[in-house]
PDB file of N, CA and C in Angstrom:
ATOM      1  N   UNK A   1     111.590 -92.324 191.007  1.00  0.00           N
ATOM      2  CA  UNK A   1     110.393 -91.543 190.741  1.00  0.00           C
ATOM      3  C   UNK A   1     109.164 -92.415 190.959  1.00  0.00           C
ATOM      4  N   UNK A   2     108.324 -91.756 191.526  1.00  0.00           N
ATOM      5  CA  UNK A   2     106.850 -92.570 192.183  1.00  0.00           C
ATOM      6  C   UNK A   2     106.072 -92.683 190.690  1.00  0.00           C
ATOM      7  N   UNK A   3     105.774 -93.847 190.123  1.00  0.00           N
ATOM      8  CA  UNK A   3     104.636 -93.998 189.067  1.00  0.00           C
ATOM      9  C   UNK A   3     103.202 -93.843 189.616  1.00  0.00           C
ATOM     10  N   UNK A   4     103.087 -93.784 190.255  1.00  0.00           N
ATOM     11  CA  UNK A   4     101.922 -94.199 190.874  1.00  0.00           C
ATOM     12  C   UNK A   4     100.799 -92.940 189.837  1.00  0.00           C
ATOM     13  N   UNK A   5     101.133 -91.677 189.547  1.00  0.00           N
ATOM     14  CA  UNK A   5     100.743 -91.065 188.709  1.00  0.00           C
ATOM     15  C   UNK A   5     101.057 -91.222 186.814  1.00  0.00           C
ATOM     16  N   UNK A   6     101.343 -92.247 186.534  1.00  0.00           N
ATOM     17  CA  UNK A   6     101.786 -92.375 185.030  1.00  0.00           C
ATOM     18  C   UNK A   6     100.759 -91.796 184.201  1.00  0.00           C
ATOM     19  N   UNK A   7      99.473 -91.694 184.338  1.00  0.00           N
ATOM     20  CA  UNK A   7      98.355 -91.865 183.566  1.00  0.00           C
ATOM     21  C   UNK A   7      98.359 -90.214 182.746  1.00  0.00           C
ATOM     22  N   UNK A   8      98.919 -89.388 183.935  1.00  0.00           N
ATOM     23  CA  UNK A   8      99.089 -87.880 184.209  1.00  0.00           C
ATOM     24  C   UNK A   8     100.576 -87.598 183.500  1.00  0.00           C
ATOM     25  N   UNK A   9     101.356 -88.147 183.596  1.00  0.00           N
ATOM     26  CA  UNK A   9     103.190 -88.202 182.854  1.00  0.00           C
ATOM     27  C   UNK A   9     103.144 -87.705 181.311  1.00  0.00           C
ATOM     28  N   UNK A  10     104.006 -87.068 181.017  1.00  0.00           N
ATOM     29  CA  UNK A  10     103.950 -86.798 179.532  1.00  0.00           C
ATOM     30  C   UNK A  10     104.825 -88.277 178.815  1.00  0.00           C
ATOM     31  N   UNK A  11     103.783 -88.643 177.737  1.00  0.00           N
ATOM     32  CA  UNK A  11     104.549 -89.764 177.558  1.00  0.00           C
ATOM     33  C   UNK A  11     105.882 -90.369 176.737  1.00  0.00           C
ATOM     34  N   UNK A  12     106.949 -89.181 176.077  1.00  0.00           N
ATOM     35  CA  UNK A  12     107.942 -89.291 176.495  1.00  0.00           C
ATOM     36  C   UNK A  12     108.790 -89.447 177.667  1.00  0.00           C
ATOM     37  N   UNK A  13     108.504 -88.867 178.729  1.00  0.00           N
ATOM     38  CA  UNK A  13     109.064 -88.945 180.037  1.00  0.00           C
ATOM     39  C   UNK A  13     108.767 -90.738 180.432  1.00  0.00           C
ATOM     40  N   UNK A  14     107.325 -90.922 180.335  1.00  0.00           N
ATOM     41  CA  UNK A  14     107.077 -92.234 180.757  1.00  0.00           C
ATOM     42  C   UNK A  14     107.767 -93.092 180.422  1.00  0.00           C
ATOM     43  N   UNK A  15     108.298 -93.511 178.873  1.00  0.00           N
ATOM     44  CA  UNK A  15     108.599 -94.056 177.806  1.00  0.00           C
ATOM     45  C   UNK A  15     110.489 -93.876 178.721  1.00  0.00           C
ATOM     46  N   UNK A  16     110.806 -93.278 178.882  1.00  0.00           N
ATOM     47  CA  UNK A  16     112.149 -92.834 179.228  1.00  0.00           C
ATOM     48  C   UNK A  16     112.382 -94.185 180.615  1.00  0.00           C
ATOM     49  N   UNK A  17     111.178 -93.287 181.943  1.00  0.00           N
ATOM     50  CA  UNK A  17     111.196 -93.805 183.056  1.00  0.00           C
ATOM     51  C   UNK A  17     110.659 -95.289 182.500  1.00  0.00           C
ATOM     52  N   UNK A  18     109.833 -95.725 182.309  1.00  0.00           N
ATOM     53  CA  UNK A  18     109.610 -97.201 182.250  1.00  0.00           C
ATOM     54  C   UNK A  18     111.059 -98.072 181.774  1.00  0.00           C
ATOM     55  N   UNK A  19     111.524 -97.719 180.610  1.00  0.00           N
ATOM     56  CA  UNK A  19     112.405 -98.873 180.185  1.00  0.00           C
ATOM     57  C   UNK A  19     113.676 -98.754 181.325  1.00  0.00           C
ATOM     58  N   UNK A  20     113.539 -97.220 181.594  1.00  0.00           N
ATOM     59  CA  UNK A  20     115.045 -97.262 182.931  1.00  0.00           C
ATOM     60  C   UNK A  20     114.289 -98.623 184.219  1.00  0.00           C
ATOM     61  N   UNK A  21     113.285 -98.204 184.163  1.00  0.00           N
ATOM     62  CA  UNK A  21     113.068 -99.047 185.515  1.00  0.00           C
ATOM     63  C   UNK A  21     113.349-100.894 184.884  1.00  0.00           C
ATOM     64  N   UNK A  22     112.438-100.961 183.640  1.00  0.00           N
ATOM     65  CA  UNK A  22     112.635-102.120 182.871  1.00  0.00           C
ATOM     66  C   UNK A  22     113.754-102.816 183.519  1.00  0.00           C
ATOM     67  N   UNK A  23     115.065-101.627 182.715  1.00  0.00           N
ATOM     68  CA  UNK A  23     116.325-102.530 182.479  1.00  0.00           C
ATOM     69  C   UNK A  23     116.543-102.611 183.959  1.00  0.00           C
ATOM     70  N   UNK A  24     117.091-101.885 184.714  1.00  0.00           N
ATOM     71  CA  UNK A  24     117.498-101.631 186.405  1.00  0.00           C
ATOM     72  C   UNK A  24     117.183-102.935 187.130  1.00  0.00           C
ATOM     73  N   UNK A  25     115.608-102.195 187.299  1.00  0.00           N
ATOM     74  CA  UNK A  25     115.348-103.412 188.009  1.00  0.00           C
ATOM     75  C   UNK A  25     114.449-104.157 188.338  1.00  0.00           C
ATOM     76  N   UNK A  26     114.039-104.916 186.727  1.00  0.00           N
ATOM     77  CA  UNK A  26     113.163-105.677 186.492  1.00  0.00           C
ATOM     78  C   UNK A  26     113.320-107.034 185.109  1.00  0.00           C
ATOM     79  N   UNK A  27     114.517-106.706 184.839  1.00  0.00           N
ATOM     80  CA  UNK A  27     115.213-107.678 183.688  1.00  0.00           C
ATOM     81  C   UNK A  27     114.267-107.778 182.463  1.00  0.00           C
ATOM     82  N   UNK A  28     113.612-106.463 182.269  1.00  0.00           N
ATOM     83  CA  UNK A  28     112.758-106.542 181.415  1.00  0.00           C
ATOM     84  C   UNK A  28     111.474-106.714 181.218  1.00  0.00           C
ATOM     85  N   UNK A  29     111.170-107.592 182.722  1.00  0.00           N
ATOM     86  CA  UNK A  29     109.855-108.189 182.767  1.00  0.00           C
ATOM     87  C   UNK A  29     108.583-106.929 183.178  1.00  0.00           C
ATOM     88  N   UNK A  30     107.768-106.668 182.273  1.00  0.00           N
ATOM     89  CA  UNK A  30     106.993-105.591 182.553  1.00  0.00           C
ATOM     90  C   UNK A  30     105.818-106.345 183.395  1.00  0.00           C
ATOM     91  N   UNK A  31     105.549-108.110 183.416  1.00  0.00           N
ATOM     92  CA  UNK A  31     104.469-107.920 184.646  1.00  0.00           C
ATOM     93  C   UNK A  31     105.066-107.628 185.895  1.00  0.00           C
ATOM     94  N   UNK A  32     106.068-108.017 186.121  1.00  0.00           N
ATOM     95  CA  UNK A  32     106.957-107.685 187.269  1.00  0.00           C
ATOM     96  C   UNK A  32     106.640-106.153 187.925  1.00  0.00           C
ATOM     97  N   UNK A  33     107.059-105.082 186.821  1.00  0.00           N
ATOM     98  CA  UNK A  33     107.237-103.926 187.389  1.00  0.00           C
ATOM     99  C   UNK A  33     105.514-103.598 187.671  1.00  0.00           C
ATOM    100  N   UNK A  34     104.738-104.036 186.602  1.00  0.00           N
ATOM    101  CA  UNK A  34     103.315-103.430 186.905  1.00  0.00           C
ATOM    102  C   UNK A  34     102.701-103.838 187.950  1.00  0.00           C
ATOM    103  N   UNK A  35     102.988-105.355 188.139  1.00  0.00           N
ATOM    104  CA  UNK A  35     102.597-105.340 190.131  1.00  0.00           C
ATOM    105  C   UNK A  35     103.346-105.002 191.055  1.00  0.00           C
ATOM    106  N   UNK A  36     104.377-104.721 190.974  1.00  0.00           N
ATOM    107  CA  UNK A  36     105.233-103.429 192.159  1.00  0.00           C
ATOM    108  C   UNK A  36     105.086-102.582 192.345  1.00  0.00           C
ATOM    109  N   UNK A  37     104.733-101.869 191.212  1.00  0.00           N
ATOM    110  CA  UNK A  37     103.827-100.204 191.060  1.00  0.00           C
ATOM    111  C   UNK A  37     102.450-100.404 191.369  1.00  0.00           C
ATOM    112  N   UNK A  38     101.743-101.251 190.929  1.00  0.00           N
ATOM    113  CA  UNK A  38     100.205-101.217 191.219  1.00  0.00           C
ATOM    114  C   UNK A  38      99.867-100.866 189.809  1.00  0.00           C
ATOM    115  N   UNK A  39     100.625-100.984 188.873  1.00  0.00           N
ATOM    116  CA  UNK A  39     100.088-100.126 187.639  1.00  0.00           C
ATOM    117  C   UNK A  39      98.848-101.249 186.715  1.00  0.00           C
ATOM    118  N   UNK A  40      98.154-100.620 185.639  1.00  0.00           N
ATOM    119  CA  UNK A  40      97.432-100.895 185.137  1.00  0.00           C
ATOM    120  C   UNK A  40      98.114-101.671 183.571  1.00  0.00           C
ATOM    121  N   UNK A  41      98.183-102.587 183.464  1.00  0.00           N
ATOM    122  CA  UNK A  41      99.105-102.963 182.405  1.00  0.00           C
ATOM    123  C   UNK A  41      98.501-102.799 181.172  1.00  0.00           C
ATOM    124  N   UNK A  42      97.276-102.723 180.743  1.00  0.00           N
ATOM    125  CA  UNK A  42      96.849-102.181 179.446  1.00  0.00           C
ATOM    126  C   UNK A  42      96.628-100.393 179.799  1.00  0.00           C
ATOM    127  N   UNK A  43      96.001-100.064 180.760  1.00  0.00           N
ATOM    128  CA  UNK A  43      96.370 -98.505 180.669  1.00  0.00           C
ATOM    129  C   UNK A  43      97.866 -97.775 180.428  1.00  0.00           C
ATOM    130  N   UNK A  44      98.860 -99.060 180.543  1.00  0.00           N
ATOM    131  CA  UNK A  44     100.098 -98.572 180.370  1.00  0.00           C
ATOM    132  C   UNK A  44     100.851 -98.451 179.112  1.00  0.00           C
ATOM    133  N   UNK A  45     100.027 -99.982 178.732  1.00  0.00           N
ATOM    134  CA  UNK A  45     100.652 -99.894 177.200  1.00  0.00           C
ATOM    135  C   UNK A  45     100.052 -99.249 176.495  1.00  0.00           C
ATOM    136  N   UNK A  46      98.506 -98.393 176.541  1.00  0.00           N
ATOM    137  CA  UNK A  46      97.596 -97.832 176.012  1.00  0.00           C
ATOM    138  C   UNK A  46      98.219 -96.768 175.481  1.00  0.00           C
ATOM    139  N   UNK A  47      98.674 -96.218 176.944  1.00  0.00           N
ATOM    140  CA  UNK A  47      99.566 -94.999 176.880  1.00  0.00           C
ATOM    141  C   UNK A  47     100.616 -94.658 176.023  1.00  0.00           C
ATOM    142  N   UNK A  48     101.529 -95.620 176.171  1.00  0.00           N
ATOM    143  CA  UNK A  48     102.851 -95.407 175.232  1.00  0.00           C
ATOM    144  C   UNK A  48     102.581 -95.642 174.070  1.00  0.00           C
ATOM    145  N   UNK A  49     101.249 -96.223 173.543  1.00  0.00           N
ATOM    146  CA  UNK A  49     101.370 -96.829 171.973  1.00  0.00           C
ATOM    147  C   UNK A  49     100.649 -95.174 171.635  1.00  0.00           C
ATOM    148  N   UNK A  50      99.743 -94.995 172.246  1.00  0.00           N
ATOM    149  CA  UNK A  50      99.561 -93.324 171.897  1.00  0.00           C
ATOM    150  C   UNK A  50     100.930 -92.383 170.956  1.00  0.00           C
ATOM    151  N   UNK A  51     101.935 -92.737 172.307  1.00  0.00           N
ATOM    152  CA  UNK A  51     102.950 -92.064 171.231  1.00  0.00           C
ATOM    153  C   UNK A  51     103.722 -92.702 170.388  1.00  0.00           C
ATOM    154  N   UNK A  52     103.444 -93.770 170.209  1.00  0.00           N
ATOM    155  CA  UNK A  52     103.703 -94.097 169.329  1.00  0.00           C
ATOM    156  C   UNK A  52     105.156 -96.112 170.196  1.00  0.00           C
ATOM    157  N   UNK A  53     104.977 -96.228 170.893  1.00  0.00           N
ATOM    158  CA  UNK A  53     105.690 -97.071 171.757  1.00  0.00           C
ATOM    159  C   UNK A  53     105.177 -98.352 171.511  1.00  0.00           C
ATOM    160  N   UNK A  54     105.506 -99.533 171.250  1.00  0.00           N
ATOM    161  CA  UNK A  54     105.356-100.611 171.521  1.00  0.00           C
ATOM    162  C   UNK A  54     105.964-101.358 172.586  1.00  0.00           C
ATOM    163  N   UNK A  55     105.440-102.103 173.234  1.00  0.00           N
ATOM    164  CA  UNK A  55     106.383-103.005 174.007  1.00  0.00           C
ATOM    165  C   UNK A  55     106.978-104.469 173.274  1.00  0.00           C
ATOM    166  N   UNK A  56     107.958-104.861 173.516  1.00  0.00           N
ATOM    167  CA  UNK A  56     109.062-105.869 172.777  1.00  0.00           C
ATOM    168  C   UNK A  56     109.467-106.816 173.817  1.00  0.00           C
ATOM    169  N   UNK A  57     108.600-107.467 173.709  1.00  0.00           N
ATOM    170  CA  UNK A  57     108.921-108.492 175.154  1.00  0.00           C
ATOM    171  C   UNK A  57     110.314-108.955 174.652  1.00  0.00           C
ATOM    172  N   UNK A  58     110.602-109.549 173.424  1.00  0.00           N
ATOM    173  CA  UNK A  58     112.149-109.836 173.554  1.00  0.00           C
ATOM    174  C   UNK A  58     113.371-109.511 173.831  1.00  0.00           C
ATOM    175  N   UNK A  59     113.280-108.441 173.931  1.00  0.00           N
ATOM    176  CA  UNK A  59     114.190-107.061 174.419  1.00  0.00           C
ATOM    177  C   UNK A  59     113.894-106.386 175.603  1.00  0.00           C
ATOM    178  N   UNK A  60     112.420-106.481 175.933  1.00  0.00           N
ATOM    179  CA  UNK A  60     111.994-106.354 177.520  1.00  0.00           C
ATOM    180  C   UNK A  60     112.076-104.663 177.687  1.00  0.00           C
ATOM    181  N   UNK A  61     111.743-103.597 176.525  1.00  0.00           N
ATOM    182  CA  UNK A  61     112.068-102.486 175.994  1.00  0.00           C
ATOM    183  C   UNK A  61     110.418-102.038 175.109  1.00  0.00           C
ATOM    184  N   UNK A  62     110.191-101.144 175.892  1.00  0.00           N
ATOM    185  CA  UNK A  62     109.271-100.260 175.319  1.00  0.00           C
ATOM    186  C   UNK A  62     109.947 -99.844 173.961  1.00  0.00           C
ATOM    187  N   UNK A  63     109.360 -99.773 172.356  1.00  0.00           N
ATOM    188  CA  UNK A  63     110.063 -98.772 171.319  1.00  0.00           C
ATOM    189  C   UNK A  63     109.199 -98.351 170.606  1.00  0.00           C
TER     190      UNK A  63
END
């Protein structure tokens, strides 16, 4: 699935798609995935903490 629209994603769905991509194929590392996507890394985490999401760098897992 193209992120390139996340900002627009309902953010369960996001929360879903991010950690799949996380684990797959990025070993967790979220700067990794946010410069492959082009994404905005505080508009991202902005997003998920909205619903309530933290990111867990030790686990490499949005929760």
């Amino acid at each position: 699935m193209n992120l390139a629209n996340y900002e627009n994603m309902d953010p369960i769905l996001l929360f879903s798609l991010i950690n799949t991509k996380l684990r797959d194929d990025f070993d967790g590392d979220l700067d990794k995935l946010v410069s492959v996507h082009d994404i905005n890394k505080d508009k991202l985490i902005a997003k998920l903490a909205s619903a309530g999401f933290d990111f867990l760098p030790e686990v490499g897992q949005f929760r």
